[in-house]
Coordinates of C-alpha atoms in Angstrom, one line a residue:
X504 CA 0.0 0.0 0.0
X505 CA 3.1 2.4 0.3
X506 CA 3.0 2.7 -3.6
X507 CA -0.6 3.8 -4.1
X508 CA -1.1 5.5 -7.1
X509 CA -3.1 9.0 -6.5
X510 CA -6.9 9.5 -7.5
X511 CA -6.5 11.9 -9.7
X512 CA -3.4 12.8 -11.6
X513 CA -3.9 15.5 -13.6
X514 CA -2.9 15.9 -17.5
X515 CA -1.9 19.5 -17.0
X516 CA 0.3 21.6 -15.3
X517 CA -1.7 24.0 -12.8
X518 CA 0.5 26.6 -13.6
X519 CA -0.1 26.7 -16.9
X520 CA -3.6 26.8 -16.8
X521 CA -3.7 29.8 -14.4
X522 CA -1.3 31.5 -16.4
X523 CA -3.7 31.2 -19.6
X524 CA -6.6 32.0 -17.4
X525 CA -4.8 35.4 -16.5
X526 CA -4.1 36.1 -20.0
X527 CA -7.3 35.4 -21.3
X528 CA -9.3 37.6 -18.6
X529 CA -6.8 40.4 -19.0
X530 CA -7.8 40.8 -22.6
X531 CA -11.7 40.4 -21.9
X532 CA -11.3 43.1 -19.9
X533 CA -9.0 45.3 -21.9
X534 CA -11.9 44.3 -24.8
X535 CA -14.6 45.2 -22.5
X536 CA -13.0 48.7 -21.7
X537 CA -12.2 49.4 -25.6
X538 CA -15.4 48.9 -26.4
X539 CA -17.5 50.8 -24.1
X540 CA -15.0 53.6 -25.1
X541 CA -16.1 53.3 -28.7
X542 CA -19.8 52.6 -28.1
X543 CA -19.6 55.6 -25.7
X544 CA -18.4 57.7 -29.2
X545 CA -20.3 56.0 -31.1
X546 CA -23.8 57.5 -28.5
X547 CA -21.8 60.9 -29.1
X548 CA -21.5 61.2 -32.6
X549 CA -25.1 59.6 -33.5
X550 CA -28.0 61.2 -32.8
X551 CA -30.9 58.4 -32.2
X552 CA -33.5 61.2 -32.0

């Protein structure tokens, strides 16, 4: 019993997936802020009446 395999070995390194998790939110959010900028311009220069 001193050489049990663990329950769940995982395929990935947890590392990596954090780091691609930080990438991926810091350009949804960079995205999100871009486009509210130009949505915000686009209210200014549009008049809907």
């Amino acid at each position: 019993m001193a050489n049990q395999k663990p329950l769940f070995q995982a395929p990935y390194d947890i590392k990596d997936v954090s780091a691609l998790f930080a990438i991926v939110a810091f350009v949804l959010i960079i995205s999100a802020i871009v486009g509210n900028n130009l949505f915000g311009l686009f209210q200014d220069n549009i008049n809907f009446g």
